[in-house]
Amino acid sequence: MQSFRTELENLDNPVVEQDIIDLAAKIEKFHGGDIDPDKFRSLRLARGVYGQRQPGNQMVRIKIPFGKMTIQQMRRIADISTEYGGGNLHATTRQDIQIHYVSLDRTPELWAKLEQDDITLREACGNTVRNVTGSPIAGVDPNEPFDVSPYAQAVFKYFLRNPICQAMGRKFKISFSSSEKDTGISFIHDIGYIPKIKMVDGKEVRGFKVMIGGGLGAQPAAAVKAYDFLEEDQIIPFAEALLRVFDRYGERKRRVKARFKFLLADIGLEEVMKLIQEEWKSLSTKSYKIDTNAVPKPALPATIAFSDKALINPERFALWKETNVHPQKQEGYYYVEIKVPNGDIGAAKAHKFADIIGKYAADDIRVTVNQGYILRYVKEDSLKSLFTELDDLNLANPGFDSTADIIACAGTDTCNLGISNSTRVALELENVIEREFPELIKNNDIKIKISGCPNSCGHHGIASIGFHGSSLKNKANKKVLPAVQVLLGGGIDKDGDGYIAEKVIKVPSKKAPDVLRVLFNDYDDNAEEGEYYATYFRRQGKDYFYQLLKFLADTDNLVDSDYVDWGKDQQFKVETEVGECAGVIIDLFATLMFEAEEKAEWAKQAYELDHYADSIYHAYNVFINGAKALLVDRGVSVNTQAGIMQSFDEEFGSDFEGVVGSSYTDFVLRIKQNEPTKEWAEKYIAEADAYLARVKEVQAAEAETV
């Protein structure tokens, strides 16, 4: 604890400091039995601390907004991984960095040390706005209308700790692409922004095409267009209004239906846009000007550096340059892509990697959604030396983001949800490509992605060829074996249009390499010249591929090894637990009342800081949590905040007329009808206090009659 306090002294942000102190206090209360375990889980998830498959170990997810990281930040994370975790940096498909095998009790100290280099864990997991992702080539993309990096940074900062997204029904994801090629895969996000420039009165006006309602998981959905052009100062107000709608009307009981995509499907785009407009008056800002200088130009190497190591393999260098090196929009500079198997770099290697970056590239590393890294502002004269030194670290493998660069989630290695091994399957498939189809190292169309379960953390839902972990039962001997569900036809085409992959067939996991062989040979034999794989899949149709692969699903001729998962030596069995990706929903009266009282205190604190919109939203949550507490206590099931208000009117309306009048719903929803002024905040907070006092009286009276 003394070390933890010492680390806090090095911080200069009292909000962050208090956040870390609160986490430490809650851990202590959890150990003492003073916090319900499910409630504690939701608290730690919102602070980036996620339970691992291995009991007693935590995965800590580090938020890297739009994947941008400095050399010093990489070094800091490497040191943290060595001191507190398993000594590995795992890059994710949302541009985060994960550290595994961390003790829960050490997470406050770990967090305090990260914050010394402006790195946060806050809201990296849980029912919040997750890491804001962005095109890793933003700022250097020759096709971009403008650099979206400062816009992604502004959205990240605006919603960090924002009251409107601290206890939503499910997680919420936002992305920024750099061009119409959809380099930020907007079509699978709750909100995806694609930059555009429009001429108005002879002047260039910046704005964004806005896509909403996308998502992967077991029931994927492609986003729909909300705006063809939304001016830049409106993107944050729009996002806030949409989040308010999602918070109020989104599902909260059935977790599998609680993402925004389901709300959009249920009520339609027109109704969603109408509800967004109804929220507009309550926003603290109707126009949010983005500081385009918020992400400064990175420091460049002072001189062109050269390695004293000889280039041993000119042919390999030429291939690497062809597949991993691209000209920037800044003349004379190149960005360099670093392929990292499974996204894993050991801490010691990360330090050596940082040394190399400092010599040859800008102090601006970008984590990519395919679990690699991009270096920027490399001079052509430095490329050979850069390659030579990267090759010494096994970080100069050609074929970045090609067919040979397979994405895989952590799967059964560490995740509770993993059904069958994904990381080992990825390595096996890469071996097949390297040995039998080496020409595919230059193919940037066919993407292979693997997840350990249906939730698509490995993005199998948008793969040209995707696999997710599953199981099969041999009907003859009743034994269970590891399997993979094969999905085909997903991805982004040359015009930037996105497609969701379709489920085709389930096969034993050990047959995955044969699936690849059959599909590659079929495509080579039957595709038209220049035909993209997604187009080929749609032309042939799902049943064509089912018939093509059907023989691999046969369980009549299995051998003993088919019943053992990749990388294992024992008979396979399904071992999954409840996942923590979306947090949990708490239906205990005491816990809900604790939340209501906590929100009431937060409302007063925000008011004292002149954060009136925040104070009003905290007060709104006092009403919601107090109502839900009474409804739960009476055994009334509720799914949404809107449903809570309606049910409360029906069940308790007469008990609260003296406080809220004839309609509780109308009383609470005045939040949408008033500007967030000081006077309105003061009034609404006072009414929330009076309401909460009445909740306690009613509950006490009901308890006496039981």
XYZ file of C-alpha atoms in Angstrom:
706
model
C 0.000 0.000 0.000
C 2.860 2.390 0.752
C 4.249 1.827 -2.757
C 0.780 2.451 -4.171
C 0.559 5.794 -2.334
C 4.033 6.726 -3.488
C 3.052 6.201 -7.107
C 0.009 8.449 -6.638
C 2.274 11.287 -5.530
C 3.743 11.324 -9.029
C 0.365 12.073 -10.633
C -0.867 15.590 -11.262
C -4.487 14.767 -12.094
C -6.736 14.658 -9.010
C -9.589 12.997 -10.930
C -7.357 10.110 -11.971
C -5.840 9.906 -8.502
C -9.265 9.623 -6.880
C -10.306 6.995 -9.430
C -7.362 4.792 -8.470
C -7.954 5.324 -4.739
C -11.589 4.309 -5.254
C -10.526 1.103 -7.007
C -8.218 0.221 -4.124
C -10.977 0.917 -1.600
C -13.462 -1.252 -3.498
C -10.977 -4.125 -3.713
C -10.547 -3.921 0.058
C -14.325 -3.898 0.582
C -14.712 -6.830 -1.791
C -12.178 -8.861 0.180
C -14.040 -7.919 3.364
C -17.372 -9.104 1.956
C -18.879 -5.597 1.935
C -19.536 -5.493 -1.825
C -21.654 -8.013 -3.701
C -19.356 -10.048 -6.025
C -21.412 -9.267 -9.124
C -21.445 -5.580 -8.302
C -17.698 -5.641 -7.746
C -17.210 -7.356 -11.090
C -18.949 -4.519 -12.912
C -16.840 -1.989 -10.982
C -13.495 -3.551 -11.862
C -14.484 -4.181 -15.484
C -15.103 -0.470 -15.955
C -11.518 -0.030 -14.804
C -10.017 -2.461 -17.293
C -9.637 -5.437 -14.938
C -11.014 -8.651 -16.426
C -11.083 -12.105 -14.848
C -8.967 -14.719 -16.605
C -9.682 -18.376 -17.215
C -6.986 -19.166 -14.656
C -8.415 -18.627 -11.120
C -6.836 -15.781 -9.187
C -5.443 -14.074 -12.293
C -6.641 -10.940 -14.018
C -6.203 -9.663 -17.533
C -5.595 -5.904 -17.536
C -6.704 -4.146 -20.705
C -4.897 -0.897 -21.483
C -6.784 1.658 -23.516
C -4.798 2.991 -26.488
C -7.065 5.573 -28.193
C -7.043 5.057 -31.987
C -3.966 2.877 -31.440
C -1.568 5.799 -30.983
C 1.318 5.125 -28.637
C 4.633 6.858 -27.995
C 7.942 5.067 -27.599
C 7.978 5.916 -23.895
C 4.459 4.537 -23.467
C 5.511 1.262 -25.083
C 8.453 1.069 -22.703
C 6.218 1.824 -19.738
C 3.752 -0.927 -20.698
C 6.617 -3.385 -21.198
C 7.979 -2.593 -17.735
C 4.522 -2.961 -16.203
C 4.055 -6.327 -17.901
C 7.355 -7.541 -16.486
C 6.723 -6.266 -12.960
C 3.042 -7.142 -12.595
C 2.114 -9.692 -15.258
C 3.348 -12.437 -17.493
C 5.882 -10.333 -19.392
C 3.905 -10.155 -22.637
C 2.180 -7.358 -24.580
C -0.876 -8.639 -26.441
C -2.277 -6.330 -29.136
C -6.022 -6.657 -29.675
C -8.406 -6.120 -32.566
C -9.554 -2.888 -30.875
C -6.038 -1.421 -30.723
C -5.701 -2.064 -26.992
C -2.765 -3.718 -25.249
C -3.526 -6.512 -22.784
C -1.377 -7.804 -19.928
C -2.194 -11.195 -18.431
C -1.593 -12.957 -15.110
C -1.983 -9.890 -12.910
C -2.956 -10.024 -9.218
C -6.150 -8.114 -8.418
C -4.574 -6.477 -5.371
C -1.785 -4.958 -7.483
C -4.025 -3.348 -10.110
C -4.269 0.093 -8.389
C -0.484 0.363 -8.202
C -0.153 -0.867 -11.785
C -2.697 1.737 -12.936
C -0.947 4.543 -11.044
C 2.339 3.730 -12.765
C 0.699 3.651 -16.201
C -0.894 7.052 -15.637
C 2.547 8.591 -15.157
C 2.837 8.270 -18.932
C -0.784 9.245 -19.602
C -2.049 5.692 -20.109
C -5.445 4.690 -18.759
C -7.368 1.536 -17.942
C -10.625 3.396 -17.438
C -13.551 1.956 -19.419
C -11.420 -0.502 -21.380
C -13.962 -3.210 -20.418
C -17.533 -3.242 -19.138
C -20.783 -1.587 -20.214
C -19.183 1.653 -21.336
C -17.848 3.399 -24.424
C -14.915 1.153 -25.213
C -11.636 2.212 -26.790
C -12.261 4.621 -29.669
C -10.545 2.981 -32.614
C -9.205 4.633 -35.732
C -7.462 3.940 -38.990
C -3.817 3.157 -38.132
C -2.701 5.116 -41.202
C -4.677 8.243 -40.303
C -2.447 11.243 -40.900
C -0.282 9.513 -43.503
C -2.944 7.955 -45.749
C -2.610 9.322 -49.311
C -6.374 8.815 -49.799
C -7.584 10.677 -46.716
C -9.494 13.980 -46.973
C -7.947 14.994 -43.634
C -6.360 13.429 -40.548
C -9.048 11.969 -38.270
C -6.653 11.431 -35.339
C -7.627 14.614 -33.431
C -11.310 13.790 -33.901
C -10.839 10.309 -32.446
C -8.853 11.838 -29.570
C -11.619 14.362 -28.884
C -14.322 11.674 -28.781
C -12.182 9.521 -26.482
C -11.603 12.392 -24.025
C -15.206 13.622 -24.110
C -16.747 10.294 -23.149
C -14.077 9.154 -20.683
C -15.809 9.140 -17.265
C -18.841 10.823 -18.843
C -21.945 10.080 -16.714
C -24.081 9.117 -19.694
C -22.034 6.006 -20.470
C -21.011 4.588 -17.101
C -23.770 2.016 -16.605
C -25.288 1.186 -19.961
C -26.997 -2.070 -20.819
C -24.027 -3.159 -22.918
C -20.751 -1.945 -24.372
C -20.632 0.688 -27.119
C -17.982 0.999 -29.833
C -16.934 3.970 -31.978
C -14.493 4.053 -34.881
C -12.909 6.532 -37.302
C -11.860 5.572 -40.814
C -9.353 7.636 -42.775
C -11.139 7.418 -46.133
C -14.087 5.955 -48.026
C -12.110 2.692 -48.168
C -13.352 2.262 -44.582
C -9.948 1.656 -43.035
C -11.591 1.836 -39.579
C -14.222 -0.854 -40.419
C -17.080 1.469 -39.533
C -19.682 -1.031 -40.703
C -19.236 -3.196 -37.570
C -19.396 -0.337 -35.041
C -22.176 1.268 -33.045
C -20.997 4.541 -34.575
C -18.544 4.700 -37.455
C -17.252 8.021 -38.793
C -15.856 8.294 -42.338
C -14.290 11.683 -43.246
C -15.597 13.769 -46.127
C -15.127 17.302 -47.453
C -18.017 19.311 -48.833
C -17.833 22.585 -50.743
C -20.057 25.280 -49.206
C -19.995 28.770 -50.742
C -16.684 27.974 -52.371
C -15.069 26.846 -49.120
C -14.094 23.377 -47.946
C -16.140 22.167 -44.973
C -15.078 19.108 -43.047
C -17.575 16.499 -42.010
C -18.267 12.775 -41.769
C -20.453 10.113 -43.232
C -21.998 8.499 -40.159
C -22.770 4.793 -39.911
C -24.662 3.402 -36.912
C -25.841 0.095 -35.501
C -23.096 -2.267 -36.634
C -21.743 -5.084 -34.522
C -20.335 -8.603 -34.546
C -20.873 -11.242 -31.869
C -23.075 -14.288 -32.317
C -25.668 -12.224 -34.227
C -23.702 -9.813 -36.440
C -25.233 -6.816 -38.196
C -23.888 -4.312 -40.703
C -24.250 -0.627 -39.844
C -26.698 1.620 -41.682
C -26.125 5.191 -42.806
C -27.443 7.881 -40.464
C -25.899 10.820 -42.341
C -24.199 11.153 -45.672
C -22.535 14.303 -44.311
C -22.522 15.575 -40.735
C -20.417 18.660 -40.060
C -17.396 18.139 -37.819
C -18.722 20.168 -34.883
C -21.787 17.897 -34.688
C -20.154 14.500 -34.307
C -19.798 14.645 -30.513
C -23.295 16.067 -29.831
C -24.736 13.394 -32.128
C -22.837 10.639 -30.318
C -23.965 11.924 -26.916
C -27.599 12.095 -27.993
C -27.445 8.583 -29.429
C -25.860 7.280 -26.228
C -28.666 8.852 -24.206
C -31.195 7.074 -26.415
C -29.352 3.766 -26.060
C -29.068 4.206 -22.294
C -32.786 4.929 -21.921
C -34.345 2.511 -24.393
C -31.739 -0.245 -24.777
C -32.316 -3.744 -23.413
C -30.912 -4.383 -19.916
C -32.109 -7.824 -18.920
C -31.364 -10.132 -21.845
C -27.661 -9.564 -22.398
C -27.658 -11.214 -25.829
C -30.135 -8.563 -27.018
C -28.637 -5.564 -25.259
C -26.392 -4.088 -27.972
C -27.510 -0.959 -29.812
C -27.887 -2.915 -33.077
C -30.907 -4.720 -31.583
C -32.586 -1.490 -30.516
C -32.071 -0.131 -34.035
C -33.542 -3.297 -35.551
C -36.520 -3.195 -33.173
C -37.626 0.416 -33.655
C -36.007 1.363 -36.971
C -33.679 4.129 -38.126
C -36.398 6.769 -38.417
C -37.518 6.322 -34.819
C -33.919 6.290 -33.535
C -33.207 9.586 -35.304
C -36.430 11.045 -33.886
C -35.449 10.041 -30.351
C -31.989 11.560 -30.894
C -33.591 14.892 -31.761
C -35.720 14.707 -28.609
C -32.515 14.468 -26.558
C -30.899 17.483 -28.247
C -32.204 20.146 -25.884
C -30.667 18.455 -22.846
C -27.149 18.373 -24.311
C -24.545 20.554 -22.653
C -23.204 21.541 -26.059
C -24.985 21.645 -29.400
C -21.744 22.324 -31.258
C -18.361 20.906 -30.264
C -15.401 22.384 -32.069
C -12.562 19.894 -32.496
C -9.035 21.118 -31.786
C -7.236 19.796 -34.850
C -3.885 20.498 -33.171
C -4.677 18.241 -30.196
C -2.554 15.475 -31.704
C 0.784 17.195 -32.406
C 3.071 16.172 -35.226
C 5.449 13.520 -33.853
C 9.148 14.027 -33.303
C 11.249 12.638 -36.168
C 14.754 11.172 -35.962
C 17.308 13.993 -36.098
C 19.342 12.267 -38.819
C 19.070 9.291 -41.130
C 20.407 6.288 -39.207
C 22.187 3.275 -40.642
C 22.742 -0.148 -39.128
C 26.220 -1.645 -38.915
C 24.662 -5.050 -39.654
C 24.850 -6.355 -43.208
C 21.759 -7.145 -45.261
C 21.994 -10.935 -45.471
C 18.859 -11.726 -47.493
C 18.175 -9.186 -50.270
C 15.287 -11.269 -51.691
C 13.484 -11.338 -48.354
C 14.050 -7.603 -47.966
C 12.565 -6.991 -51.417
C 9.463 -9.050 -50.536
C 9.095 -7.267 -47.179
C 9.384 -3.888 -48.905
C 6.725 -4.904 -51.423
C 4.215 -6.124 -48.834
C 4.924 -4.082 -45.694
C 6.207 -0.673 -46.850
C 4.026 2.065 -48.377
C 4.516 5.709 -49.361
C 2.923 8.295 -47.089
C 1.071 11.350 -48.323
C 4.102 13.269 -47.006
C 6.602 13.164 -49.843
C 9.804 11.263 -49.114
C 8.402 9.261 -46.190
C 7.083 5.731 -45.818
C 4.985 3.922 -43.250
C 6.114 0.432 -42.316
C 3.834 -2.374 -41.187
C 4.996 -4.832 -38.527
C 3.461 -8.305 -38.624
C 3.155 -9.857 -35.150
C 1.906 -13.465 -34.827
C -1.129 -13.511 -32.524
C -0.324 -9.906 -31.527
C 2.188 -11.033 -28.881
C 5.504 -9.321 -28.135
C 7.545 -10.157 -25.033
C 8.507 -7.251 -22.782
C 12.248 -7.555 -23.476
C 11.605 -7.614 -27.216
C 9.305 -4.604 -26.872
C 12.179 -2.589 -25.384
C 14.476 -3.557 -28.265
C 11.668 -2.748 -30.694
C 11.345 0.699 -29.091
C 15.101 1.264 -29.540
C 14.775 0.523 -33.257
C 11.760 2.806 -33.680
C 13.640 5.664 -32.043
C 16.456 5.313 -34.584
C 14.461 5.004 -37.792
C 10.881 6.283 -37.369
C 8.728 8.961 -35.793
C 7.743 8.822 -32.143
C 4.262 7.734 -33.183
C 3.487 4.004 -33.077
C 0.049 2.809 -34.144
C -1.437 -0.479 -32.965
C -3.495 -2.028 -35.764
C -6.785 -3.943 -35.732
C -4.997 -6.985 -37.143
C -2.826 -7.123 -34.009
C 0.291 -5.568 -35.511
C 2.007 -2.182 -35.462
C 2.671 0.602 -37.949
C 5.755 2.829 -37.878
C 5.618 6.207 -39.588
C 7.916 8.760 -41.236
C 10.638 6.341 -42.300
C 13.040 7.589 -44.958
C 13.724 5.324 -47.940
C 17.452 5.367 -47.189
C 16.717 3.861 -43.774
C 14.601 0.943 -44.977
C 17.392 -1.616 -45.365
C 18.821 -0.847 -41.945
C 15.369 -0.883 -40.375
C 14.609 -4.243 -41.976
C 17.910 -5.736 -40.809
C 17.381 -4.755 -37.187
C 13.709 -5.772 -37.178
C 14.665 -9.122 -38.690
C 16.957 -9.794 -35.745
C 13.838 -9.572 -33.551
C 11.740 -11.697 -35.926
C 9.635 -8.591 -36.615
C 10.388 -8.281 -40.332
C 8.056 -10.964 -41.602
C 6.520 -10.025 -44.963
C 2.820 -10.252 -45.741
C 1.288 -7.786 -43.275
C -2.540 -7.899 -43.466
C -2.317 -10.531 -46.185
C -3.866 -13.987 -46.344
C -0.828 -15.182 -44.403
C -1.430 -12.667 -41.585
C -4.113 -14.443 -39.575
C -5.976 -12.726 -36.739
C -6.784 -14.819 -33.653
C -8.220 -13.924 -30.261
C -6.727 -15.313 -27.037
C -9.296 -18.138 -26.964
C -8.834 -20.938 -24.446
C -5.366 -19.679 -23.534
C -6.804 -17.145 -21.077
C -10.470 -16.315 -21.870
C -13.397 -17.761 -19.918
C -15.529 -17.874 -23.055
C -13.074 -19.841 -25.200
C -14.470 -23.144 -26.438
C -11.577 -24.427 -28.531
C -8.058 -23.204 -29.183
C -7.774 -20.280 -31.599
C -4.144 -19.144 -31.324
C -2.721 -22.571 -32.146
C -5.141 -23.011 -35.064
C -3.892 -19.699 -36.452
C -0.284 -20.867 -36.338
C -1.174 -24.165 -38.024
C -2.997 -22.362 -40.827
C -0.122 -19.937 -41.307
C 2.174 -22.951 -41.693
C -0.106 -24.338 -44.411
C 0.056 -21.062 -46.297
C 3.817 -20.725 -45.921
C 4.539 -24.270 -47.105
C 1.832 -24.872 -49.707
C 0.524 -21.497 -50.883
C 3.452 -19.062 -50.515
C 2.109 -16.799 -53.263
C -0.750 -15.774 -50.944
C 1.680 -13.729 -48.874
C 1.024 -11.019 -51.491
C -2.767 -11.429 -51.423
C -4.523 -8.592 -49.577
C -8.045 -9.700 -50.477
C -8.532 -13.007 -48.660
C -8.477 -12.404 -44.888
C -8.479 -15.269 -42.392
C -9.728 -14.564 -38.863
C -10.273 -16.893 -35.918
C -12.148 -16.623 -32.606
C -12.309 -19.133 -29.776
C -16.086 -18.706 -29.453
C -18.987 -17.106 -31.400
C -18.383 -13.627 -29.921
C -16.008 -12.590 -32.719
C -13.189 -10.978 -30.749
C -11.022 -12.350 -33.566
C -13.332 -10.704 -36.148
C -14.295 -14.009 -37.793
C -17.649 -12.378 -38.592
C -16.031 -10.196 -41.263
C -13.482 -12.685 -42.570
C -13.168 -13.912 -46.133
C -12.510 -17.248 -44.436
C -13.439 -17.269 -40.754
C -13.425 -19.849 -37.985
C -14.860 -19.778 -34.489
C -14.409 -22.315 -31.734
C -17.141 -24.850 -31.150
C -17.661 -28.545 -30.388
C -19.144 -31.626 -32.048
C -20.465 -34.900 -30.677
C -19.756 -38.176 -32.416
C -23.171 -39.827 -32.498
C -21.618 -43.259 -32.652
C -19.494 -43.151 -29.488
C -21.082 -40.060 -27.824
C -17.643 -38.484 -27.393
C -17.226 -34.711 -27.754
C -14.481 -33.280 -29.946
C -13.183 -29.753 -30.627
C -14.643 -28.140 -33.730
C -14.640 -24.956 -35.745
C -17.570 -23.227 -37.380
C -16.547 -22.142 -40.888
C -17.765 -18.742 -42.116
C -17.172 -17.313 -45.570
C -17.642 -14.188 -47.658
C -17.067 -11.332 -45.202
C -14.831 -8.285 -45.454
C -14.493 -4.967 -47.248
C -14.406 -4.734 -51.035
C -12.399 -2.342 -53.203
C -15.171 0.275 -52.963
C -15.225 0.250 -49.152
C -18.497 -1.705 -48.865
C -18.563 -4.125 -45.950
C -19.990 -7.638 -45.796
C -20.825 -9.933 -42.894
C -19.528 -13.503 -43.278
C -22.070 -16.336 -43.482
C -21.994 -19.568 -41.507
C -21.410 -22.508 -43.856
C -20.507 -25.689 -41.962
C -18.990 -27.004 -38.733
C -16.016 -29.386 -38.946
C -13.628 -31.025 -36.466
C -10.952 -28.556 -35.423
C -8.134 -30.775 -36.678
C -9.683 -30.519 -40.177
C -9.234 -26.724 -40.314
C -6.023 -26.973 -42.414
C -7.887 -29.176 -44.921
C -10.695 -26.607 -45.084
C -8.119 -24.050 -46.112
C -6.607 -26.321 -48.768
C -9.990 -27.090 -50.317
C -11.069 -23.439 -50.385
C -7.805 -22.155 -51.840
C -7.754 -24.790 -54.584
C -11.385 -24.182 -55.443
C -10.849 -20.411 -55.684
C -7.763 -20.905 -57.848
C -9.657 -23.226 -60.195
C -12.985 -21.394 -60.499
C -12.688 -17.678 -59.687
C -12.759 -15.183 -62.532
C -9.744 -13.023 -63.238
C -9.439 -10.342 -60.542
C -12.584 -11.504 -58.727
C -12.616 -10.620 -55.016
C -13.291 -13.527 -52.664
C -16.451 -11.963 -51.200
C -17.782 -11.521 -54.750
C -16.837 -15.099 -55.626
C -18.635 -16.398 -52.527
C -21.828 -14.536 -53.398
C -21.658 -15.696 -57.016
C -21.303 -19.348 -56.092
C -23.703 -19.217 -53.154
C -23.588 -20.672 -49.643
C -24.810 -24.148 -50.606
C -21.992 -24.535 -53.141
C -19.444 -24.178 -50.349
C -21.432 -26.383 -47.994
C -21.331 -29.200 -50.537
C -17.649 -28.513 -51.205
C -16.712 -28.910 -47.523
C -19.314 -31.461 -46.442
C -16.940 -34.422 -46.546
C -14.715 -32.759 -43.905
C -17.611 -32.664 -41.425
C -17.944 -36.464 -41.448
C -17.431 -37.925 -37.959
C -17.438 -41.577 -39.044
C -13.713 -41.813 -39.702
C -12.208 -39.917 -36.794
C -8.944 -40.885 -35.133
C -7.903 -40.428 -31.505
C -6.072 -37.166 -32.168
C -9.301 -35.572 -33.438
C -10.606 -35.663 -29.863
C -7.651 -33.603 -28.600
C -7.577 -29.852 -29.211
C -4.637 -28.111 -30.853
C -1.795 -27.642 -28.395
C -3.312 -29.996 -25.815
C -2.553 -33.582 -24.818
C -5.786 -34.633 -23.125
C -9.301 -35.569 -24.235
C -11.248 -32.429 -25.174
C -14.102 -31.184 -23.020
C -16.029 -27.934 -23.139
C -14.978 -25.711 -20.234
C -16.514 -22.262 -20.421
C -17.742 -19.859 -17.795
C -19.891 -16.745 -17.841
C -18.047 -14.107 -19.825
C -17.272 -10.676 -18.481
C -17.170 -8.749 -21.767
C -20.431 -6.927 -21.108
C -20.464 -6.825 -17.344
C -23.492 -7.924 -15.379
C -26.922 -6.659 -14.411
C -27.542 -6.334 -10.676
C -31.052 -6.893 -9.308
C -30.517 -6.553 -5.565
C -32.407 -3.835 -3.684
C -29.515 -2.929 -1.403
C -27.061 -2.732 -4.274
C -29.387 -0.633 -6.406
C -30.024 1.734 -3.518
C -26.286 1.999 -2.941
C -25.934 2.995 -6.601
C -28.748 5.526 -6.311
C -27.197 7.154 -3.239
C -23.783 7.147 -4.912
C -25.243 8.875 -7.985
C -26.944 11.444 -5.754
C -23.572 12.292 -4.217
C -21.945 12.470 -7.643
C -24.692 14.817 -8.807
C -23.872 17.241 -6.011
C -20.126 17.012 -6.663
C -20.591 17.712 -10.380
C -22.879 20.650 -9.544
C -20.234 22.174 -7.280
C -17.752 21.924 -10.169
C -20.240 23.726 -12.464
C -20.653 20.555 -14.553
C -24.409 21.002 -14.757
C -25.159 18.533 -17.565
C -23.230 15.840 -15.701
C -24.998 16.612 -12.426
C -28.396 16.389 -14.129
C -27.614 13.009 -15.649
C -26.404 11.663 -12.312
C -29.680 12.850 -10.781
C -31.599 11.131 -13.583
C -29.888 7.880 -12.596
C -31.005 8.420 -9.005
C -34.593 8.245 -10.260
C -33.895 5.167 -12.400
C -31.992 3.179 -9.781
C -34.451 4.048 -7.018
C -37.373 2.937 -9.172
C -35.673 -0.271 -10.209
C -34.840 -1.058 -6.578
C -38.519 -0.917 -5.569
C -39.653 -2.845 -8.641
C -37.107 -5.586 -8.049
C -38.070 -5.738 -4.399
C -41.670 -6.340 -5.494
C -40.598 -8.978 -8.034
C -41.379 -6.935 -11.144
C -39.089 -7.755 -14.066
C -37.932 -4.819 -16.204
C -35.798 -4.740 -19.359
C -35.152 -1.074 -20.177
C -35.044 2.297 -18.455
C -38.187 3.256 -20.386
C -39.785 0.061 -19.111
C -38.720 0.884 -15.551
C -40.520 4.221 -15.722
C -43.685 2.720 -17.180
C -43.781 -0.129 -14.654
C -43.087 2.261 -11.790
C -46.103 4.365 -12.750
C -48.251 1.236 -12.784
C -46.937 -0.241 -9.526
C -46.130 2.782 -7.354
C -47.741 5.816 -8.983
C -50.143 6.537 -6.123
C -47.363 6.189 -3.514
C -45.323 8.980 -5.120
C -47.929 11.548 -6.194
C -46.803 13.869 -3.429
C -43.263 13.887 -4.833
C -43.585 13.495 -8.602
C -47.195 14.348 -9.358
C -49.518 12.221 -11.465
C -46.891 10.748 -13.801
C -43.477 9.548 -12.680
C -42.430 9.052 -16.316
C -43.244 12.633 -17.318
C -41.589 13.924 -14.165
C -38.317 12.135 -14.830
C -38.232 12.821 -18.572
C -38.223 16.552 -18.039
C -34.491 15.927 -18.435
C -35.111 15.978 -22.191
C -37.136 19.192 -22.104
C -34.755 21.511 -20.290
C -31.432 23.102 -21.104
C -28.719 21.987 -18.646
C -28.637 25.256 -16.704
C -27.502 25.845 -13.133
C -31.079 26.537 -12.008
C -32.485 23.387 -13.594
C -29.659 21.258 -12.189
C -30.272 22.593 -8.682
C -34.005 21.880 -8.938
C -33.630 18.400 -10.446
C -31.051 17.336 -7.828
C -33.281 18.497 -4.991
C -36.204 16.575 -6.467
C -34.039 13.461 -6.777
C -33.130 13.727 -3.091
C -36.781 14.019 -2.093
C -37.659 11.099 -4.336
C -34.931 8.900 -2.858
C -36.125 9.621 0.659
C -39.634 8.568 -0.380
C -38.281 5.330 -1.936
C -36.827 4.372 1.451
C -40.137 5.124 3.186
C -42.146 3.025 0.735
C -39.727 0.114 0.909
C -39.738 0.169 4.695
C -43.545 0.164 4.720
C -43.656 -2.778 2.306
C -41.118 -4.705 4.366
C -43.336 -4.373 7.454
C -46.289 -5.962 5.630
C -44.326 -9.021 4.503
